[in-house]
Short mmCIF file of C-alpha atoms in Angstrom, two decimals:
data_model
loop_
_atom_site.label_atom_id
_atom_site.label_comp_id
_atom_site.label_asym_id
_atom_site.label_seq_id
_atom_site.Cartn_x
_atom_site.Cartn_y
_atom_site.Cartn_z
CA UNK A 46 190.04 83.74 113.40
CA UNK A 47 192.60 81.28 112.33
CA UNK A 48 194.23 81.60 109.23
CA UNK A 49 195.44 78.35 106.58
CA UNK A 50 198.34 78.28 108.01
CA UNK A 51 197.26 77.90 111.73
CA UNK A 52 195.96 73.83 112.28
CA UNK A 53 192.85 74.19 113.97
CA UNK A 54 194.55 71.65 116.84
CA UNK A 55 196.70 74.07 117.70
CA UNK A 56 193.93 76.25 119.42
CA UNK A 57 191.90 73.28 120.85
CA UNK A 58 193.74 73.52 124.07
CA UNK A 59 192.13 76.86 124.32
CA UNK A 60 188.58 76.12 123.40
CA UNK A 61 186.21 75.08 126.67
CA UNK A 62 184.86 71.83 126.31
CA UNK A 63 181.34 70.48 125.93
CA UNK A 64 180.07 66.69 126.33
CA UNK A 65 176.57 65.34 126.61
CA UNK A 66 175.96 64.04 129.66
CA UNK A 67 173.76 61.00 129.90
CA UNK A 68 172.16 60.71 133.38
CA UNK A 69 170.52 57.15 133.97
CA UNK A 70 168.52 56.71 137.30
CA UNK A 71 168.80 53.08 138.14
CA UNK A 72 169.89 52.26 134.76
CA UNK A 73 167.59 53.84 133.05
CA UNK A 74 167.53 56.76 130.64
CA UNK A 75 166.47 60.15 132.40
CA UNK A 76 168.02 63.39 131.27
CA UNK A 77 170.89 64.15 128.42
CA UNK A 78 172.45 67.31 129.27
CA UNK A 79 175.81 69.25 127.37
CA UNK A 80 177.68 70.19 130.11
CA UNK A 81 181.72 70.82 130.81
CA UNK A 82 183.11 67.31 131.97
CA UNK A 83 184.11 68.51 135.23
CA UNK A 84 182.86 67.83 139.01
CA UNK A 85 180.35 65.45 137.04
CA UNK A 86 179.27 63.62 140.39
CA UNK A 87 178.27 66.88 142.23
CA UNK A 88 176.34 68.30 139.15
CA UNK A 89 174.45 64.89 138.91
CA UNK A 90 173.91 65.51 142.78
CA UNK A 91 172.63 68.89 142.15
CA UNK A 92 170.80 68.43 139.08
CA UNK A 93 168.83 65.84 140.46
CA UNK A 94 168.15 67.92 143.75
CA UNK A 95 167.00 70.80 141.22
CA UNK A 96 165.04 68.39 139.16
CA UNK A 97 162.83 67.04 142.63
CA UNK A 98 164.14 63.56 142.10
CA UNK A 99 166.05 63.46 145.26
CA UNK A 100 165.80 65.96 148.48
CA UNK A 101 169.11 65.10 150.22
CA UNK A 102 172.28 63.65 149.61
CA UNK A 103 171.70 60.18 151.41
CA UNK A 104 168.85 59.85 148.69
CA UNK A 105 171.57 58.88 146.31
CA UNK A 106 173.22 54.95 146.91
CA UNK A 107 175.62 55.17 144.48
CA UNK A 108 177.14 56.77 141.16
CA UNK A 109 178.85 55.37 138.64
CA UNK A 110 180.56 57.35 135.44
CA UNK A 111 181.60 56.04 132.68
CA UNK A 112 182.78 57.45 129.01
CA UNK A 113 181.53 56.62 125.71
CA UNK A 114 183.17 58.11 122.55
CA UNK A 115 182.63 61.88 123.21
CA UNK A 116 179.66 61.37 125.68
CA UNK A 117 179.86 60.58 129.44
CA UNK A 118 177.05 58.46 130.98
CA UNK A 119 176.04 58.42 134.51
CA UNK A 120 174.14 55.88 136.30
CA UNK A 121 172.68 57.05 139.91
CA UNK A 122 171.15 54.58 142.22
CA UNK A 123 168.65 56.42 144.12
CA UNK A 124 166.04 55.50 147.20
CA UNK A 125 163.24 53.19 146.49
CA UNK A 126 160.84 55.96 148.02
CA UNK A 127 162.52 58.82 145.36
CA UNK A 128 162.48 55.85 142.66
CA UNK A 129 158.59 55.52 143.22
CA UNK A 130 157.85 59.31 143.38
CA UNK A 131 160.12 59.83 140.13
CA UNK A 132 158.29 56.85 138.02
CA UNK A 133 154.95 58.71 139.01
CA UNK A 134 155.55 61.86 137.09
CA UNK A 135 158.36 59.97 134.54
CA UNK A 136 159.51 62.60 132.08
CA UNK A 137 162.32 62.63 129.54
CA UNK A 138 164.18 65.96 129.37
CA UNK A 139 166.81 67.09 127.18
CA UNK A 140 168.88 70.17 128.33
CA UNK A 141 171.07 72.51 126.44
CA UNK A 142 173.04 75.42 127.58
CA UNK A 143 170.57 77.75 126.55
CA UNK A 144 167.15 78.89 128.18
CA UNK A 145 166.98 75.77 130.49
CA UNK A 146 163.69 75.35 129.81
CA UNK A 147 164.27 73.21 126.79
CA UNK A 148 162.71 69.88 126.32
CA UNK A 149 160.19 70.81 129.32
CA UNK A 150 156.74 69.01 128.68
CA UNK A 151 154.68 70.84 130.65
CA UNK A 152 154.41 74.42 132.54
CA UNK A 153 154.20 72.47 135.85
CA UNK A 154 157.06 70.98 135.15
CA UNK A 155 158.69 74.04 134.18
CA UNK A 156 157.35 76.27 137.14
CA UNK A 157 157.09 73.29 140.13
CA UNK A 158 155.42 74.31 143.41
CA UNK A 159 158.25 75.93 145.14
CA UNK A 160 158.79 76.34 149.45
CA UNK A 161 158.94 79.30 150.78
CA UNK A 162 162.33 80.37 152.85
CA UNK A 163 162.49 81.75 156.21
CA UNK A 164 162.01 85.27 156.04
CA UNK A 165 165.05 87.41 156.37
CA UNK A 166 165.43 90.33 158.90
CA UNK A 167 168.78 91.48 157.67
CA UNK A 168 171.76 90.82 155.66
CA UNK A 169 174.92 89.60 157.48
CA UNK A 170 176.83 93.04 157.79
CA UNK A 171 180.29 91.49 156.95
CA UNK A 172 178.62 90.02 153.31
CA UNK A 173 177.24 93.13 152.96
CA UNK A 174 180.82 94.70 153.30
CA UNK A 175 182.47 92.04 151.05
CA UNK A 176 179.88 92.23 147.99
CA UNK A 177 181.24 95.93 147.47
CA UNK A 178 184.89 94.50 146.48
CA UNK A 179 184.15 90.93 145.69
CA UNK A 180 184.29 91.10 142.11
CA UNK A 181 188.10 91.53 141.96
CA UNK A 182 188.28 88.12 144.01
CA UNK A 183 186.34 86.05 141.70
CA UNK A 184 188.69 85.37 138.74
CA UNK A 185 191.40 83.85 141.23
CA UNK A 186 189.04 80.91 141.83
CA UNK A 187 188.00 80.37 138.29
CA UNK A 188 190.99 78.37 137.45
CA UNK A 189 189.08 76.50 134.30
CA UNK A 190 188.17 80.06 132.56
CA UNK A 191 191.47 80.89 132.83
CA UNK A 192 192.74 78.70 129.96
CA UNK A 193 189.53 78.92 127.68
CA UNK A 194 187.18 81.62 128.84
CA UNK A 195 183.39 81.07 127.98
CA UNK A 196 182.51 79.29 131.03
CA UNK A 197 180.18 80.75 134.05
CA UNK A 198 181.06 80.02 137.61
CA UNK A 199 178.98 79.65 140.56
CA UNK A 200 180.51 80.52 144.13
CA UNK A 201 179.70 79.64 147.53
CA UNK A 202 179.82 82.79 149.96
CA UNK A 203 179.94 81.90 153.88
CA UNK A 204 177.95 84.02 156.34
CA UNK A 205 181.35 86.62 156.57
CA UNK A 206 181.32 87.09 152.72
CA UNK A 207 184.27 84.79 152.17
CA UNK A 208 184.51 82.29 148.90
CA UNK A 209 184.72 79.26 149.96
CA UNK A 210 183.91 76.98 146.72
CA UNK A 211 183.43 77.77 142.84
CA UNK A 212 182.21 75.51 140.10
CA UNK A 213 182.27 76.00 136.38
CA UNK A 214 180.41 75.38 133.67
CA UNK A 215 179.22 76.34 129.80
CA UNK A 216 176.29 76.29 131.03
CA UNK A 217 175.37 78.80 134.00
CA UNK A 218 172.56 76.21 135.47
CA UNK A 219 175.05 73.40 135.10
CA UNK A 220 177.67 75.51 137.38
CA UNK A 221 174.77 76.38 139.82
CA UNK A 222 173.77 72.54 139.93
CA UNK A 223 177.45 71.48 140.77
CA UNK A 224 177.62 73.80 143.24
CA UNK A 225 174.82 72.74 144.80
CA UNK A 226 176.06 69.35 144.62
CA UNK A 227 179.41 70.30 146.20
CA UNK A 228 176.74 71.57 149.07
CA UNK A 229 174.81 68.32 149.76
CA UNK A 230 178.25 66.28 149.21
CA UNK A 231 179.96 67.97 151.96
CA UNK A 232 177.11 68.41 154.15
CA UNK A 233 177.43 72.62 154.15
CA UNK A 234 174.20 74.12 155.80
CA UNK A 235 172.75 75.64 152.71
CA UNK A 236 170.73 78.20 154.94
CA UNK A 237 174.32 79.89 155.86
CA UNK A 238 175.38 81.28 153.04
CA UNK A 239 175.36 83.11 149.86
CA UNK A 240 174.95 81.97 146.02
CA UNK A 241 177.11 83.63 143.71
CA UNK A 242 176.48 83.85 139.59
CA UNK A 243 178.69 85.51 137.41
CA UNK A 244 176.01 85.63 134.77
CA UNK A 245 172.71 87.03 134.37
CA UNK A 246 169.93 86.02 136.87
CA UNK A 247 167.21 83.96 135.26
CA UNK A 248 164.35 82.49 136.64
CA UNK A 249 165.69 79.14 136.52
CA UNK A 250 168.72 80.15 138.78
CA UNK A 251 166.12 81.94 141.49
CA UNK A 252 164.26 78.12 141.20
CA UNK A 253 167.55 76.34 141.71
CA UNK A 254 168.15 78.52 144.58
CA UNK A 255 165.11 78.26 146.46
CA UNK A 256 164.75 74.32 146.23
CA UNK A 257 168.29 74.54 147.73
CA UNK A 258 167.13 76.09 150.67
CA UNK A 259 169.81 78.99 150.07
CA UNK A 260 168.98 82.33 151.13
CA UNK A 261 170.64 84.68 148.83
CA UNK A 262 171.55 84.92 145.59
CA UNK A 263 173.85 87.23 144.06
CA UNK A 264 174.79 87.86 140.46
CA UNK A 265 176.75 89.79 138.09
CA UNK A 266 174.01 90.83 136.18
CA UNK A 267 170.57 92.32 136.42
CA UNK A 268 167.91 89.83 137.28
CA UNK A 269 164.83 89.34 135.08
CA UNK A 270 161.37 91.14 136.53
CA UNK A 271 160.43 87.56 136.67
CA UNK A 272 162.96 86.26 138.48
CA UNK A 273 162.51 89.19 140.92
CA UNK A 274 158.98 88.67 141.04
CA UNK A 275 159.23 84.81 141.96
CA UNK A 276 162.49 85.58 144.49
CA UNK A 277 160.20 87.78 146.65
CA UNK A 278 157.29 85.48 146.43
CA UNK A 279 159.48 82.64 148.39
CA UNK A 280 161.69 85.11 150.51
CA UNK A 281 164.85 84.93 148.51
CA UNK A 282 167.19 87.50 148.73
CA UNK A 283 168.60 88.46 145.50
CA UNK A 284 171.41 91.03 144.82
CA UNK A 285 172.89 92.47 141.80
CA UNK A 286 176.66 93.65 141.73
CA UNK A 287 176.96 96.07 138.89
CA UNK A 288 180.39 96.81 137.74
CA UNK A 289 181.33 100.02 138.80
CA UNK A 290 178.66 101.08 141.12
CA UNK A 291 177.28 99.72 144.92
CA UNK A 292 175.25 96.44 145.12
CA UNK A 293 171.55 96.39 144.35
CA UNK A 294 169.29 94.56 146.68
CA UNK A 295 166.31 93.20 145.83
CA UNK A 296 164.45 92.65 148.67
CA UNK A 297 165.54 93.82 152.19
CA UNK A 298 168.51 95.86 152.75
#
């Protein structure tokens, strides 16, 4: 805790950033989220996929990001067919860094119909071998957390279990949206790899992974029973990596 002799400004460089991000679709307000101001274009792409506004990166025609005082304004121009679908289920969503369901108006919107992923017969042997030692590799990729801490991270692992990308945010759901946006933006086959989260595995992370078409979701903390049940129903493999014990597989082994 800072003392009276320690100016707060001297500590500000070590604090995590958090800003309102106002998302507009075709210049109409859609959502206001609280997020770390990094990789915002990827964040919005992933967020719109997770909210069923788009299904592919090509559904976005343009993204413009501007700053107004302490907030960021992101205006996204989407394809007409996506806009028509959105208008049919128009809603206002105010997000926070908390549970991820805040602002959702109905249970249908909170728990949309999810696709069923292709069933996996086995996990990649290379990925399975890497998971037992991967914890020690994560910190080298978390460049923002090195300065401030208090940031969640989402990693993309290829089929060999190697880390390809990392996205960070104060909100675990935002970090995952940023990673999904990265995958879409770069045309990466989301069926050939796995997502690893530094956070606990909540239901919304399961939903986002299924909607992105990713077959495996790995977390450093245990999933909820609801998350395990939902994942099993849609063929998403969940893996927990404890601090000391071997990985736990909720699904195939």
